[in-house]
Amino acid sequence: RNTAGNGISIIKSPSDHSFQGVASILSKTPGIFVDDAVGEVFSRIHTRGISLSAEDDIGWYYTSLQEDGLPVTLVQYQQFAPDFFLRPDVSHDRTTIIRGGKSGILAHNAPAAVIDFVSRTPSDRYSGRDKISLGIYNTGRPYARIEGYHGAPIKQGIWSYDMAYLYRYDRGPRRIDYAMNKGGQIKGSIYRKIKNGLFSIKAKWLKDQVNRYTGIAARNWADPTPAFGMRFQESSTLVPGGANKDAQLGDLYRYNPANGILVKEQSLQFNTDIEIGDWRLTNKARYSAKQIDWQTTIGGQPLGLDNFITYFISGDPFPAGLVTFKDVATGQTLAQVNNTDAFGVFQGLAPDFQYVTGSLPNDAIMASGAWKKDDAINEWMNDVRLHRTFGALDFFIGAFGGGSDVNIFTNASFIYSTYEPETRLLKVSLENPGAPVRRLSDQQGISNYGGLFYESAKIQVNQYALYTDLSWQVSEQLNMDGGLRYQFISHEGNKSFSMPKSLGDGGIDGNPLSSYDRAPLSSSGKDPIDFSYDYLSFSIGSQWKISPTSTTYLRYSLSHKAPELNFYMDNYSNQKIPSNLDFNIQNIAQFELGATIRQGQREVSVVGFWSRLDDVPYTDFVFDEQTNQIFYTPTQFNGSTTVGVEIEWQHRWTSSWSSQISSTWQKGRLDRFTVYNTRETIDPEDDEIVAFDNNILPHTPEVMLHAALRYQNGDWDTLLSWNYMGSRYGNVSNAFSLPAYQTVDFDLGYQLSQHWNIELKGKNLLNSGGLLNFFGPNTLGSNSNAADQDYIQSNPDGTFVVFPIMPRSLYISIQYRY
């Protein structure tokens, strides 16, 4: 709805809407595009076309995800997102979503939206609920979840408490040999009523293993279909768990893909809400310790057996001759190849290979990295606000402060596995006649220990803000308001340079015949980070009450966005950051014109918006096959404009039947967008800057539509909804388009008794194979913008990487309310 001159949506009991994470709960909110194709966490969302940085694996870039009025975390960067640390459960009473407008004033570093999951509070009597949910996916894989909330007075009118718990075991919809998500959280609060107010302490303990899917191969640029025997609804390119015990990569780290991503958090939040004379003081403070341990897979593209990289990537100095591939699980030899001709490219010959025995699926291995990331963040934050009403004036002033102590460690090795719908780990060795066997991988198929990628950093992030808002009731029909927010952000610390560690021919284990552990990357020095940013944001608006049943409003806002930590890590990976770095803070300007009409059993809300995003840094990840190096392209600064309208319509037809429609119609354009084209080599001689000004903004559907029909009668409550996602361009060149798709959801609830109710829920009932995202050609180190018109015309039968939506899932839940 349009409330207080801003686009606001409220979702009651958010955990009832989806079991698949934070982002999926927001999928039917107007103006918000949700990409939850990778799973429960690591989602990407953006609002009203404010999206360019959100497409760079930092999906909450412009949005503040909050729990109980404070940000879940103050920082985000590649592989670290706020939705890792929030699990919606029955303890959440509602989700409040502020789209644009005042979001940049009310929350820190959040120009596009504020999304706050608000917890229940105990009543003056014992109350609660326990809920058990069981589910099954299209593939027959199970889902189980148990959760509960309990609250009660300790001393009537003075002390009270509540507690909540959640545990779920989720095999996930795609075919892998381990659970996708397992774990949960415990939360508890103590409340103390004090004179003229309330004081509370909230504690949370989260320990949860999650994961995220990588892309699926497709072909047919005009109408994508699965390639290489894969299925959009079932396949995964995550590698198997392998052995039941973790592989020890020398003294580097332990790794087992089945461990996924282990997320931990312990936090305490202190809330004070009191009246002091004519003033109301609210203070919220939180202290948290967060840790995230990745042991999962990156990549997933094919590497042909005729490609010399397939062998050199092991770290062996010259792995030419007879190479044997064995199944890790069974020990069976799948293939032996003579790869001598793969090195013919160095003499200008066409690459080739010959099978000696057996064969590998698709004559390739899968290019996957054993991604190890172990990050720890200790944070504190405090938000204090004073509020007072002076006759027709409503005024508040606030201050925010927070600090994050960030420790980053990332390392990656290579994994040998088959390229097929259900990949198998491979042990690889070089077995030339008359020469000792050289092992190109260890017994688990892991190779090039720690040699693919290395990143280490320690950074202190401090963030402070002063903000104020004044609302003036000019007359019974007219209200005007204005708000300001001054923000200061500093990043201070260092990141490491890296280079291969010289261990000689023996490598980590001292064995000269094991080639996979010869040159792990390690720190070779420190690069200082010492930058600060400050800016002033504002929002002004007016609201008219046209009649007792209709209102309209007009608002203009100018917000800004400081860089996240990925700016230093990506743009200057293993490079020195210039001391005179001049980073342009992003600017986000927004106009809104909205109206709400309530008439009888009907309510219609319409918001027209104009969003302009400017000075957005852009860089691409590139892998140079000639040098085996990974690098990022020089930064380009770009911008976009989006215009659109959000429409919400609700109507109660009878005492039992009602319907609701939520829709977004928008058009985004690239005002200025240049891409630095390296032609996939590190050599700058053939580089060029390509402009795509005035193209359509990618990853932004022109139409998003949700329609629901509801029947309520006695103890029955039934909801049938239809969802439509319009087509979207997959890259800035507009050379590839992700087709539109539709899904159908169903919800049937029955109140068994005063305390018991049962619910059946179906998501994507027709098992649509819709696609949400596009990662470009199906080659190692590629990106979406590599698939321009020239590339597609030159590779009409080429394959590419897409991310399908979640397949069909069915759930049954039984809940007991106290």
PDB file of N, CA, C and O in Angstrom, residues 34 222 541:
ATOM      1  N   VAL A  34      12.910 -10.744  -7.673  1.00  0.00           N
ATOM      2  CA  VAL A  34      13.560 -11.723  -6.805  1.00  0.00           C
ATOM      3  C   VAL A  34      14.183 -12.817  -7.665  1.00  0.00           C
ATOM      4  O   VAL A  34      13.511 -13.436  -8.482  1.00  0.00           O
ATOM      5  N   ALA A 222      17.573 -18.886 -28.919  1.00  0.00           N
ATOM      6  CA  ALA A 222      16.241 -18.291 -29.063  1.00  0.00           C
ATOM      7  C   ALA A 222      15.226 -18.890 -28.103  1.00  0.00           C
ATOM      8  O   ALA A 222      14.284 -18.203 -27.670  1.00  0.00           O
ATOM      9  N   GLY A 541       8.198  15.093   0.444  1.00  0.00           N
ATOM     10  CA  GLY A 541       6.963  14.578  -0.116  1.00  0.00           C
ATOM     11  C   GLY A 541       5.749  15.319   0.409  1.00  0.00           C
ATOM     12  O   GLY A 541       5.822  16.056   1.398  1.00  0.00           O
TER      13      GLY A 541
END
